[in-house]
CSV table of C-alpha atoms and ligand atoms in Angstrom, one decimal:
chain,number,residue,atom,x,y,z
A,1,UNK,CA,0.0,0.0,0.0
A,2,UNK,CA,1.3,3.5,-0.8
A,3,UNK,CA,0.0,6.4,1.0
A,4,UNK,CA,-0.5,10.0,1.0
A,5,UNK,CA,-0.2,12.1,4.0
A,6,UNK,CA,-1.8,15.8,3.9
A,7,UNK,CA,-2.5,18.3,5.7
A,8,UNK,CA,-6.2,18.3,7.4
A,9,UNK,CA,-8.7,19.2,4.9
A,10,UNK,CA,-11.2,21.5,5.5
A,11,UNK,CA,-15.0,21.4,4.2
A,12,UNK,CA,-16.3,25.1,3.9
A,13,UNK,CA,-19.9,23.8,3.7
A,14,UNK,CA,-22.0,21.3,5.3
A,15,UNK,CA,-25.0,20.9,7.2
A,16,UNK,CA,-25.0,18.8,10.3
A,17,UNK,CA,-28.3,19.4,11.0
A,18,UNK,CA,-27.9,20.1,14.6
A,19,UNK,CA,-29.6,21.3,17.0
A,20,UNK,CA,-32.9,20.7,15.7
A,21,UNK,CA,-33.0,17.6,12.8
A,22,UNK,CA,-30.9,15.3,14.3
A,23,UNK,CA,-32.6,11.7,12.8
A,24,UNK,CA,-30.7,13.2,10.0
A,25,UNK,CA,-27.2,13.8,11.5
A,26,UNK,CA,-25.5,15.8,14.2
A,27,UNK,CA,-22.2,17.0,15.3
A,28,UNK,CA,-21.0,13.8,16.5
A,29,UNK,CA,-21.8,11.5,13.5
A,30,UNK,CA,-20.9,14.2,11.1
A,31,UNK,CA,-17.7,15.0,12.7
A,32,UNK,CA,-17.1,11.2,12.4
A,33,UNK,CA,-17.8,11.5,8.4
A,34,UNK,CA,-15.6,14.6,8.4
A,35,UNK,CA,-12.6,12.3,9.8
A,36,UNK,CA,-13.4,9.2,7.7
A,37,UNK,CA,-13.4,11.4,4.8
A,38,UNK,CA,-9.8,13.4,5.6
A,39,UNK,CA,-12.0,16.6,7.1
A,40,UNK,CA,-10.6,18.1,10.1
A,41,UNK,CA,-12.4,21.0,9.9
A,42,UNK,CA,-15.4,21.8,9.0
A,43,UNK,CA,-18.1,25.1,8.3
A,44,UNK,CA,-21.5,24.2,9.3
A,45,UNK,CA,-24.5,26.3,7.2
A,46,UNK,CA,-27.1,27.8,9.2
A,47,UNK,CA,-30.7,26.5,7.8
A,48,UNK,CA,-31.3,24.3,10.6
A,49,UNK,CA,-34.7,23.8,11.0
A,50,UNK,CA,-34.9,26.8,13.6
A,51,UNK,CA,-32.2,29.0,11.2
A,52,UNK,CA,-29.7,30.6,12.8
A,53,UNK,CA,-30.4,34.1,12.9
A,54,UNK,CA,-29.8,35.2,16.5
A,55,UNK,CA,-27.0,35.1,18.7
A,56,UNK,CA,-28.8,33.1,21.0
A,57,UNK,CA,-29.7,30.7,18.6
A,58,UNK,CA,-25.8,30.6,17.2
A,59,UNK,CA,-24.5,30.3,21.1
A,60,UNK,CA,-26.7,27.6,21.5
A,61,UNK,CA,-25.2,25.7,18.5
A,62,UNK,CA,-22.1,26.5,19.2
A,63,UNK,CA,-22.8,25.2,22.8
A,64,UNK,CA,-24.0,22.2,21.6
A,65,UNK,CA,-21.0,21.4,19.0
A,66,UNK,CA,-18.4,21.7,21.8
A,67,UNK,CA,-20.0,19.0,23.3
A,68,UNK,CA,-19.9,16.8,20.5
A,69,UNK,CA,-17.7,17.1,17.9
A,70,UNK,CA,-14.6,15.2,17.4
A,71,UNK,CA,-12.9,17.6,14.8
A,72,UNK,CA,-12.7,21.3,14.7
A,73,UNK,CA,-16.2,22.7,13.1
A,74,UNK,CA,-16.8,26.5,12.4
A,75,UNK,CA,-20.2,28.3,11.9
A,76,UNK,CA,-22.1,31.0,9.3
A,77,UNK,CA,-24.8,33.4,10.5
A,78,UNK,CA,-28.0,33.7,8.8
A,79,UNK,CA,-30.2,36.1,7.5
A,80,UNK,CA,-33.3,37.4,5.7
A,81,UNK,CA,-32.8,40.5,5.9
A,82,UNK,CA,-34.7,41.2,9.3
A,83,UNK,CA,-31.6,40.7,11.7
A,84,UNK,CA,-28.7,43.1,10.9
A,85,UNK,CA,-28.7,44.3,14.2
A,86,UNK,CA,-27.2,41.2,15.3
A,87,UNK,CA,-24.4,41.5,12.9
A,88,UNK,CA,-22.0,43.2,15.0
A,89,UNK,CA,-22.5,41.0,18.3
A,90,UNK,CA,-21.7,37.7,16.5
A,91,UNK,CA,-19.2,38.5,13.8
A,92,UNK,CA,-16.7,37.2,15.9
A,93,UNK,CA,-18.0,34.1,16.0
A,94,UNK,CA,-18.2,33.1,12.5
A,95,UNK,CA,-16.1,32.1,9.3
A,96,UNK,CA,-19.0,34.3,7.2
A,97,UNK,CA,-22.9,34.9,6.5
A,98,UNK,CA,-25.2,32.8,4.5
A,99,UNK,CA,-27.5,34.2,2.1
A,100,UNK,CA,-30.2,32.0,0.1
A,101,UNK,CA,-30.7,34.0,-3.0
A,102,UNK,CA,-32.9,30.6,-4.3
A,103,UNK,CA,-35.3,27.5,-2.9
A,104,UNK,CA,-33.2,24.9,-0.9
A,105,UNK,CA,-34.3,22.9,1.7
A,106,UNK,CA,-35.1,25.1,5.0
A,107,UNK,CA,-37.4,27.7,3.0
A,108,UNK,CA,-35.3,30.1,4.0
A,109,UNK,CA,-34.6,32.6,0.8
A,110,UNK,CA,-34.8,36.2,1.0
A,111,UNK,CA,-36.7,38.8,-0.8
A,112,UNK,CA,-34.1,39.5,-3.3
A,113,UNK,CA,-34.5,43.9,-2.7
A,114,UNK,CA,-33.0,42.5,0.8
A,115,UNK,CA,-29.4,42.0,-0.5
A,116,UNK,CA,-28.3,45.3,-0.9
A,117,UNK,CA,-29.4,45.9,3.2
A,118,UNK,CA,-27.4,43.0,3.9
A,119,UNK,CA,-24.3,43.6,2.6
A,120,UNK,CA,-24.2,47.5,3.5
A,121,UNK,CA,-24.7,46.0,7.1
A,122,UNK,CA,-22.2,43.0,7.3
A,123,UNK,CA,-19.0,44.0,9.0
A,124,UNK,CA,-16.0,42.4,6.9
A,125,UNK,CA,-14.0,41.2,10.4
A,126,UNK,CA,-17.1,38.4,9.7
A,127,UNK,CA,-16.0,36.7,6.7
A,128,UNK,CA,-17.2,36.5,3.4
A,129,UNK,CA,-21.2,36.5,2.5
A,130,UNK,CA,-21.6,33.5,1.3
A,131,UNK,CA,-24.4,32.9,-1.4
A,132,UNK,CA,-26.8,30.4,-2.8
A,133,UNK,CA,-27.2,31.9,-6.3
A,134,UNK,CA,-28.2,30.3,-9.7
A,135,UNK,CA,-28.9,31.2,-12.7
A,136,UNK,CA,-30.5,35.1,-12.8
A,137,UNK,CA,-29.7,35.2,-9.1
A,138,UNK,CA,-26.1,35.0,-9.8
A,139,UNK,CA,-26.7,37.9,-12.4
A,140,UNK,CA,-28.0,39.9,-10.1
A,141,UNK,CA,-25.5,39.5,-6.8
A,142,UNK,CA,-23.1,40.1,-9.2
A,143,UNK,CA,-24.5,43.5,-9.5
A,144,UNK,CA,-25.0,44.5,-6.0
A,145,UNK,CA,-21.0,43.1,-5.6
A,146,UNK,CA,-20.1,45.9,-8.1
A,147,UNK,CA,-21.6,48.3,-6.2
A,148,UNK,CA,-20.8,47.2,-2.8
A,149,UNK,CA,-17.5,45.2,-3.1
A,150,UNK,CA,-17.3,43.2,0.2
A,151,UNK,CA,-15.7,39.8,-0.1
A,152,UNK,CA,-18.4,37.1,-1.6
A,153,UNK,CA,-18.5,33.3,-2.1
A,154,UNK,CA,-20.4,32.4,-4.8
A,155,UNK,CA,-21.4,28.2,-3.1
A,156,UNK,CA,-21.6,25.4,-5.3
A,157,UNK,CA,-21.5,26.9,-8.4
A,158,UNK,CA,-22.6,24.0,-11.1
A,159,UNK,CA,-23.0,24.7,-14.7
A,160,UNK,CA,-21.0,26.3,-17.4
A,161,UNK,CA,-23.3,29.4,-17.5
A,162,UNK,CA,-23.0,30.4,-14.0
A,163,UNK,CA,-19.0,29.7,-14.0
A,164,UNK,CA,-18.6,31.8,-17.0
A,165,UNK,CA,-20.7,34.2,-15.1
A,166,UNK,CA,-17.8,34.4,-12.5
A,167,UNK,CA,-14.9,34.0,-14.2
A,168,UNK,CA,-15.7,37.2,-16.1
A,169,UNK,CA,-16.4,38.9,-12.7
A,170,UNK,CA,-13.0,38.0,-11.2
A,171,UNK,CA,-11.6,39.5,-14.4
A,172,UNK,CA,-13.1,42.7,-13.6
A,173,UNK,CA,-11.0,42.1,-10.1
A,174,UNK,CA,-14.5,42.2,-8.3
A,175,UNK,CA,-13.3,40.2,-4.1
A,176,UNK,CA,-15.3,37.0,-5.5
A,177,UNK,CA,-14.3,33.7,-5.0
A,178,UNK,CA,-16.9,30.1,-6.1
A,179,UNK,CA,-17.0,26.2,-4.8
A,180,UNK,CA,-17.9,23.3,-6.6
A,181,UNK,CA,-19.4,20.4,-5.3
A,182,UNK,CA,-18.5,17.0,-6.1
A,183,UNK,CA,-21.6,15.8,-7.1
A,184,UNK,CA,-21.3,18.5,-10.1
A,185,UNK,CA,-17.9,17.4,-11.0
A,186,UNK,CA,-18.5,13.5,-10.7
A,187,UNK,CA,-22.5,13.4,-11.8
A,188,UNK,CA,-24.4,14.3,-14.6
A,189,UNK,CA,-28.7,14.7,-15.6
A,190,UNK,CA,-28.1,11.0,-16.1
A,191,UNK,CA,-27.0,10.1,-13.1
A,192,UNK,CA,-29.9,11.9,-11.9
A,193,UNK,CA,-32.2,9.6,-13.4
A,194,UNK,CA,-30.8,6.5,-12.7
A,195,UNK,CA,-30.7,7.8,-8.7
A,196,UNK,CA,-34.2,9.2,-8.8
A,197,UNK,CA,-34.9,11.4,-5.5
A,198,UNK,CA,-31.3,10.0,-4.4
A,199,UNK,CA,-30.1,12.8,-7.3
A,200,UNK,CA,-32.1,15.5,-5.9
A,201,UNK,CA,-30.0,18.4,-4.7
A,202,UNK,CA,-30.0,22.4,-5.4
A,203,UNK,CA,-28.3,22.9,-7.7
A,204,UNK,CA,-29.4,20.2,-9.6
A,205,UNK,CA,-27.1,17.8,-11.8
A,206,UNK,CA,-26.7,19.3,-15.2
A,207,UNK,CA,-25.6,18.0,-18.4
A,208,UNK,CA,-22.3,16.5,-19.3
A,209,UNK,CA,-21.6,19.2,-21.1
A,210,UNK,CA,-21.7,21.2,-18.1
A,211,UNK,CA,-19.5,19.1,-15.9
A,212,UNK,CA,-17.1,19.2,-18.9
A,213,UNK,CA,-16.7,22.8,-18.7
A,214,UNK,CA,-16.2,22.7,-14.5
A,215,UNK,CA,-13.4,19.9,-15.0
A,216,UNK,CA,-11.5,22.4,-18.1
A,217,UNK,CA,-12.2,25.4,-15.7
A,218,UNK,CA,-10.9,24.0,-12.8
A,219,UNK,CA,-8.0,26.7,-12.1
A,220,UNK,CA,-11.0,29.4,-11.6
A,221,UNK,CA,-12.5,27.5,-9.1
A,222,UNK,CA,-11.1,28.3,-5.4
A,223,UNK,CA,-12.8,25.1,-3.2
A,224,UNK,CA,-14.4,21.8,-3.6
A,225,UNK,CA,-17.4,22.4,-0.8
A,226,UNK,CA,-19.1,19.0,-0.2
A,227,UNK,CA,-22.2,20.2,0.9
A,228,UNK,CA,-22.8,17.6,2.7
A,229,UNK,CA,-26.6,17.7,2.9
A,230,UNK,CA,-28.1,14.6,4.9
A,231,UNK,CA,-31.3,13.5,4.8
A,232,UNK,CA,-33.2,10.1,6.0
A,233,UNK,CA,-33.6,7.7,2.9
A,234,UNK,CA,-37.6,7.9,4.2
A,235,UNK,CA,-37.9,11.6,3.6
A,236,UNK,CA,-36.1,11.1,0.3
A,237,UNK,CA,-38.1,8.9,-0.7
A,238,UNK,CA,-41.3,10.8,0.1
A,239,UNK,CA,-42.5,13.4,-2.3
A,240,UNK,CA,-41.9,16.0,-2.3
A,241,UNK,CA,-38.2,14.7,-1.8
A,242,UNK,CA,-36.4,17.3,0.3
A,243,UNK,CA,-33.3,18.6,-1.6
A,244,UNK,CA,-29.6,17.7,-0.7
A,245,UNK,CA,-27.1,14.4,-0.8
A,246,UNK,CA,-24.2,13.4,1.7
A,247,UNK,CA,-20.8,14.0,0.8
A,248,UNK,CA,-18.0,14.4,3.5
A,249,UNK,CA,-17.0,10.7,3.1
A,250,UNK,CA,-16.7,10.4,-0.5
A,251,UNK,CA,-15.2,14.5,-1.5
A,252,UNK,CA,-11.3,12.9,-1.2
A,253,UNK,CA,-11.9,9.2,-2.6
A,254,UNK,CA,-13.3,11.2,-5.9
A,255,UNK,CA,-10.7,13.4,-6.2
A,256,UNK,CA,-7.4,10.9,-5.1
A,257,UNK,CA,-9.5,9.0,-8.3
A,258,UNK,CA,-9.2,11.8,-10.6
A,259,UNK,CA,-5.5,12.4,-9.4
A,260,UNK,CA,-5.5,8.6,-10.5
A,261,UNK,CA,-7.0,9.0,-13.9
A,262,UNK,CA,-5.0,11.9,-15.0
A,263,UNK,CA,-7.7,14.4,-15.0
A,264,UNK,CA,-6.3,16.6,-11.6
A,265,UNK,CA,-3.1,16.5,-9.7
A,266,UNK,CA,-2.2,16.6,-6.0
A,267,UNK,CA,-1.2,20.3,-5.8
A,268,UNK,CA,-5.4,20.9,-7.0
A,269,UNK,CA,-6.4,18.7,-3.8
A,270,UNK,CA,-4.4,21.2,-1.7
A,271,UNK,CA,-5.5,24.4,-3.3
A,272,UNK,CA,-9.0,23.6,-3.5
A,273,UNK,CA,-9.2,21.8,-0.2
A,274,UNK,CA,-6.6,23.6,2.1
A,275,UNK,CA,-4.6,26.3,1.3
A,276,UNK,CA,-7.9,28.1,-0.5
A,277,UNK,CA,-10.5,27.5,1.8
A,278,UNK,CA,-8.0,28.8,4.9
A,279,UNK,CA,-7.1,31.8,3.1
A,280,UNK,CA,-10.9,32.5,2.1
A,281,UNK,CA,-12.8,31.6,5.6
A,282,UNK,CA,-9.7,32.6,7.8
A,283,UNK,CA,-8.8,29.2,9.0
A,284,UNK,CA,-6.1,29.0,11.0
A,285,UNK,CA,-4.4,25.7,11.1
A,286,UNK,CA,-3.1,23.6,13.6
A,287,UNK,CA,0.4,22.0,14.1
A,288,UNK,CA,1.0,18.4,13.8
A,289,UNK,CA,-2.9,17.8,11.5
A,290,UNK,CA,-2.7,15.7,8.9
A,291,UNK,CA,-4.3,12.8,7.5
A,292,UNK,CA,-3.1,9.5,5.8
A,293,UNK,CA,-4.6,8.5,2.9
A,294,UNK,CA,-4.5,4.9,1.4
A,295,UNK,CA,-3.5,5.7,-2.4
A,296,UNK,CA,-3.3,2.2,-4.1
A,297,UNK,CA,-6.1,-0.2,-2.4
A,298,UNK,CA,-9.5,0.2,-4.9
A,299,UNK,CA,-12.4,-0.4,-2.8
A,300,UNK,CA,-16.0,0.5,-3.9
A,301,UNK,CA,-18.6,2.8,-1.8
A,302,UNK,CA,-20.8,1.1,0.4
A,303,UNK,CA,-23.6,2.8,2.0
A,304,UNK,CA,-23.1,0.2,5.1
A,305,UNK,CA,-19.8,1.2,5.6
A,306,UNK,CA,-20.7,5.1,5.8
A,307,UNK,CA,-20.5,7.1,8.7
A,308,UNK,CA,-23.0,9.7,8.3
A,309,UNK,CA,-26.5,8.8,10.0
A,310,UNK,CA,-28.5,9.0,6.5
A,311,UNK,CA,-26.2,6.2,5.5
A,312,UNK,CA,-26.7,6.5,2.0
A,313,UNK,CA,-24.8,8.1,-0.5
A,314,UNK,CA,-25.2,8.8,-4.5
A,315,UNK,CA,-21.9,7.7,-4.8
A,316,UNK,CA,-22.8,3.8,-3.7
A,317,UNK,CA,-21.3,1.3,-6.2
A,318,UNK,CA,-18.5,3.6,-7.2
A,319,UNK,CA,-15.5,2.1,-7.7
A,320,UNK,CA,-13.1,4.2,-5.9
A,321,UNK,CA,-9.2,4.6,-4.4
A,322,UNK,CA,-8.1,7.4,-1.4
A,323,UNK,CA,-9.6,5.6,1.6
A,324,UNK,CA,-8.4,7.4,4.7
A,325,UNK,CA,-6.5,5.5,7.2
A,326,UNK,CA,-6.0,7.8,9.7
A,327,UNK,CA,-6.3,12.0,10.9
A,328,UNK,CA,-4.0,13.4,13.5
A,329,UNK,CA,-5.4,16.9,15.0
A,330,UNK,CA,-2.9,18.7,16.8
A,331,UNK,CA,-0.8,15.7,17.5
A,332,UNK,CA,-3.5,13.5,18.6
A,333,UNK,CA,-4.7,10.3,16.5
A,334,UNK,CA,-8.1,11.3,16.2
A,335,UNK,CA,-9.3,8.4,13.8
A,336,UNK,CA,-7.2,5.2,12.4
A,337,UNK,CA,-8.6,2.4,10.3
A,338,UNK,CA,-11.8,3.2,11.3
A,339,UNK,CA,-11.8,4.0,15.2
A,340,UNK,CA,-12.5,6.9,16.4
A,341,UNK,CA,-10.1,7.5,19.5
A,342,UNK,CA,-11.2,10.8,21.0
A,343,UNK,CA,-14.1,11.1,23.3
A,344,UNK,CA,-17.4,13.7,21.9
A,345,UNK,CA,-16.5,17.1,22.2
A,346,UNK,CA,-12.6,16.6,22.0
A,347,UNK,CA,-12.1,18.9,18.7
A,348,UNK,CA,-12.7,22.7,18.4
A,349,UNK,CA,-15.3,24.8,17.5
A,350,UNK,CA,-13.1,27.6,15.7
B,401,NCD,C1,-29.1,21.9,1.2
B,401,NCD,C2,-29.7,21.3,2.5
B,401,NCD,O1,-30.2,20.2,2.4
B,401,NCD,O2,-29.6,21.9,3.6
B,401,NCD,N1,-29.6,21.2,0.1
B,401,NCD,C3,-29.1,21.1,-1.2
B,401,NCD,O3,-29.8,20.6,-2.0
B,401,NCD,N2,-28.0,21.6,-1.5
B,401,NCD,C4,-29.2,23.3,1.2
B,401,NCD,C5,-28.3,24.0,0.2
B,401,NCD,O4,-27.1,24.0,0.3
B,401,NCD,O5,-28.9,24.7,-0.7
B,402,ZN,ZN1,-27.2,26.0,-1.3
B,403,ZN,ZN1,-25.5,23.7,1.2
């Protein structure tokens, strides 16, 4: 076996669901698919089912994290537009502030005349606004970032039209930087149909076309963002299917694959996973965190042998290399060949 050793990734956006949906996941079984999948640390969205939109609310979660999580997890405020004078009391306390400029799961989207308010109101010692935008939405932000140029990251961006979108922004020097998620860069409208509601996430899965043009455009794109949405194979089976798939555990297998098959190389796993998403949500790393990474073993994903509660992923049946063998946090060997040797609450929230 040959294996990789790198620093601890970090996932800029996933949803742990807690406090409030925890039959789907919370900050102990996500931090657990964080470490299996080579996470260390981790930013957690704010559309719980209560959103986070007070600093009560975001004390609370952070509250509860600490008691939980077994790697270091971070948090985003929320907003509609109704609670900028809460932006100054909690901007310590977060990596950046989610906007929903479209539907998603946690009906929680603004009224679009909303954005310029926000942004005149968010102090930049927060982070970067983050944003939900497709299609015309992206159009649009992209406006009020011209007139109000406070650091943005455009989330999970997942077609060719929306990337060109930003890449012609960035050339106009606008302080925008975009994510991809895997699903976009591994999965395709076909995909979607074989999986059925199992494909179902906002964005959805475009054409291959489209994933084409993310894979050729890869050097404009600053993070891979899992978005690790979890939900209950019962509620996605129900319809309406709530939007959203799992992804901490299968982000690295993917891409130590596509290192593999020629189509990325190492240096992209560390700029899209590390070294981008520190400098862009002001990360600051630890000593002596790294995780190993099995680079020769295939093995094929198995939603039995996932950690996430949903226990399901679209990625089951794939064929894969890059299992993780072990994570180190600040000297301590958090995780090895699937143990987890730290007690709940033993990592960070940062
Ligand atoms: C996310 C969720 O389930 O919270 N769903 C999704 O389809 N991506 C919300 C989001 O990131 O838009
Ligand atoms: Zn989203
Ligand atoms: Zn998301």
């Amino acid at each position: 076996m040959n294996s990789l050793t790198l620093p601890g990734l970090i996932d800029p956006h996933v949803h742990l669901r807690d406090p409030g949906q925890t039959e789907k996941e919370d900050f102990l079984t996500g931090s657990q698919a964080a470490l299996a999948g080579g996470f260390t640390t981790i930013l957690d969205m704010p559309n719980n089912s209560i959103p986070i939109t007070k600093k009560q609310l975001l004390d609370k979660k952070i509250q509860d994290a600490m008691g939980k999580t077994l790697c270091d997890v971070g948090f985003y405020f929320g907003t509609l537009g109704d609670n900028t004078d809460e932006f100054d009391s909690i901007a310590h306390q977060v990596h950046g502030l989610k906007v929903y400029l479209n539907e998603t799961t946690g009906n929680f989207q603004i009224d679009k005349e909303k954005l310029i308010t926000i942004y005149q109101a968010w102090p930049e010692h927060g982070g970067p606004i983050l944003l939900h935008a497709e299609n015309e939405a992206v159009v649009f932000a992209l406006e009020v970032v011209e007139k109000i140029k406070k650091p943005t990251h455009f989330c999970h961006i997942g077609n060719a039209k929306d990337l060109s979108l930003i890449i012609s922004a960035k050339k106009k020097n606008l302080p925008i930087t975009c994510g991809v998620t895997p699903h976009h860069l591994f999965l395709t409208i076909d995909d979607a149909k074989r999986l059925g509601p199992l494909g179902q996430m906002k964005p959805p899965l475009y054409t291959n076309e489209d994933k084409t043009f993310l894979w050729k455009q890869i050097k404009n794109i600053d993070v891979i963002e899992s978005d690790h949405a979890p939900h209950t194979i019962a509620e996605k089976q129900r319809i309406p299917s709530p939007f959203g798939v799992p992804g901490l555990e299968t982000t690295l297998p993917l891409l130590i694959t596509a290192v593999r098959d020629g189509k990325l190389n190492q240096e992209d796993i560390l700029r899209l996973c590390f070294t981008n998403p520190s400098r862009i949500f002001s990360i600051t790393s630890s000593e002596n965190t790294s995780v190993d990474v099995d680079i020769t073993t295939p093995y094929t994903i198995r939603n039995s042998t996932l950690y996430t509660k949903c226990k399901w992923s679209p990625f089951d049946g794939m064929a894969v290399i890059g299992k993780v063998i072990k994570a180190r946090i600040r000297g301590t060997t958090v995780f090895e060949n699937g143990s987890f040797l730290v007690p709940p609450g033993w990592g960070w929230t940062v």
